[in-house]
XYZ file of C-alpha atoms in Angstrom:
164
model
C 0.163 -4.913 0.730
C 0.830 -8.311 2.287
C -0.484 -8.602 5.833
C 2.958 -9.011 7.333
C 3.455 -5.530 5.766
C -0.321 -4.633 7.010
C 0.312 -5.592 10.609
C 4.160 -4.007 11.468
C 1.679 -0.525 9.427
C -1.309 -0.582 11.879
C 0.833 -1.645 14.452
C 2.983 1.233 14.962
C 0.118 3.920 13.406
C 1.905 4.319 9.925
C -1.445 4.533 8.193
C -2.795 6.901 10.501
C -1.213 10.262 8.585
C -2.720 8.847 4.986
C -6.304 8.154 6.324
C -6.850 11.361 7.873
C -7.778 13.281 3.928
C -10.729 11.552 5.459
C -11.708 13.534 7.704
C -11.251 16.923 5.819
C -14.329 19.055 5.958
C -15.783 18.895 2.531
C -13.482 16.176 1.286
C -15.014 14.405 -1.957
C -14.063 10.833 -1.407
C -14.789 7.994 -4.185
C -15.603 4.354 -3.620
C -12.308 1.857 -3.794
C -11.597 -1.468 -3.851
C -11.126 -2.703 -0.188
C -8.631 -5.903 0.457
C -10.302 -8.617 2.317
C -8.038 -8.931 5.786
C -8.904 -12.372 6.905
C -8.226 -14.654 9.913
C -9.247 -18.030 11.722
C -10.914 -17.983 15.049
C -8.025 -18.179 17.005
C -6.068 -15.699 15.278
C -8.937 -12.855 16.231
C -9.328 -13.876 19.527
C -5.958 -13.335 20.278
C -6.000 -10.059 18.852
C -9.157 -9.072 20.699
C -10.690 -8.428 23.400
C -13.383 -10.681 24.259
C -16.071 -8.103 24.372
C -13.959 -7.164 20.883
C -14.557 -10.699 19.505
C -18.235 -11.137 21.097
C -19.118 -8.075 19.578
C -17.298 -8.683 16.272
C -17.242 -11.987 15.243
C -20.372 -13.069 16.864
C -22.580 -10.717 16.529
C -23.317 -9.514 19.756
C -23.715 -6.094 21.423
C -22.332 -4.090 24.027
C -24.774 -2.260 26.596
C -26.385 1.020 25.410
C -24.463 3.928 27.828
C -21.380 2.293 27.770
C -19.043 3.176 25.944
C -16.781 6.096 25.712
C -16.684 6.744 22.572
C -20.752 7.228 22.526
C -19.772 11.444 23.685
C -16.281 12.480 22.017
C -16.881 14.358 20.124
C -13.222 16.206 18.713
C -12.324 16.589 15.015
C -10.821 13.203 13.794
C -11.798 9.463 12.262
C -13.005 5.896 13.883
C -11.995 3.251 12.532
C -12.273 -1.166 12.606
C -10.877 -2.173 16.185
C -9.920 -5.429 14.287
C -8.110 -4.455 10.966
C -8.139 -0.082 11.012
C -10.385 0.324 8.017
C -11.583 3.424 8.452
C -15.391 3.805 8.950
C -16.345 7.289 9.603
C -15.287 10.620 9.230
C -16.677 12.697 12.451
C -18.527 15.205 10.876
C -20.755 12.378 9.797
C -21.300 11.401 14.300
C -24.536 12.583 16.092
C -25.425 11.878 18.914
C -28.462 9.708 18.675
C -29.737 9.489 22.467
C -29.751 5.600 21.818
C -26.560 5.401 23.982
C -24.271 4.019 21.100
C -22.119 5.864 18.604
C -24.450 6.983 15.919
C -23.843 8.320 12.971
C -25.896 9.414 9.632
C -23.375 8.391 6.779
C -20.007 6.608 6.334
C -16.795 6.162 4.013
C -18.386 4.991 0.388
C -17.580 1.283 0.431
C -16.224 1.012 3.996
C -19.244 -1.410 5.077
C -21.528 -4.343 3.716
C -24.743 -4.744 4.749
C -27.444 -7.888 5.206
C -30.372 -8.614 7.096
C -30.621 -9.701 10.325
C -33.497 -11.874 11.654
C -32.712 -12.783 14.423
C -35.271 -10.661 16.338
C -38.903 -10.208 15.338
C -38.923 -7.201 13.001
C -35.705 -7.300 10.417
C -32.887 -5.480 10.564
C -30.208 -4.108 8.233
C -26.921 -5.151 9.973
C -23.628 -3.996 9.091
C -19.694 -4.948 8.691
C -16.343 -3.769 8.202
C -15.621 -4.268 4.041
C -12.270 -5.244 4.989
C -12.666 -7.702 7.917
C -16.530 -8.569 7.787
C -16.967 -7.976 11.889
C -20.077 -6.491 12.229
C -20.485 -3.187 13.651
C -24.109 -2.789 14.689
C -26.944 -2.169 12.855
C -28.272 0.620 10.077
C -31.776 2.249 10.883
C -34.058 4.899 8.708
C -34.670 7.304 11.526
C -31.512 9.265 11.331
C -30.757 13.141 10.036
C -30.713 14.936 6.684
C -28.888 14.683 4.103
C -29.326 10.218 4.782
C -32.248 10.050 6.597
C -29.584 7.183 8.233
C -28.880 5.423 11.634
C -25.258 4.029 11.864
C -25.439 2.884 15.672
C -22.265 1.019 15.995
C -20.790 -0.501 19.021
C -18.128 1.815 21.001
C -15.534 -1.521 21.752
C -16.129 -1.977 17.561
C -14.153 1.171 16.551
C -11.026 3.299 17.669
C -11.208 6.931 17.119
C -7.984 8.316 16.078
C -7.870 12.406 16.853
C -6.952 15.257 13.761
C -3.596 16.297 14.663
C -3.814 19.886 15.998
């Protein structure tokens, strides 16, 4: 798919019905090859709000308890706000009490990780596999079955509820 087609489909939400298959309980999803979506800084600044740009492109963090998505409980799918790649089905979400939307797993192959040494202790940062936008950090203090906590900036996500 070329960039123009992708942008058109993302703008009108044409890809959402196809993506909802990821949110079905018990549906196995194999890792897929993700085509990269690359824009220059000027284009990202046009496309994103200042808060989204700071988080996604400059590895920023929103204040805890500031995102309405922290309290979202409907069934649906969480997408990267920058490029529309689905990252988390709602069944992976849980209340971690940290003030950020948290998930115990991610759709296979939809995030990448790298070491983050900006604080005293090293952490693992994760980013969107398509646009490389920073989403948050993953910690080993989550619930079963993975024991992981993907701590996500709500401003970096777009929630698409399942159709009733």
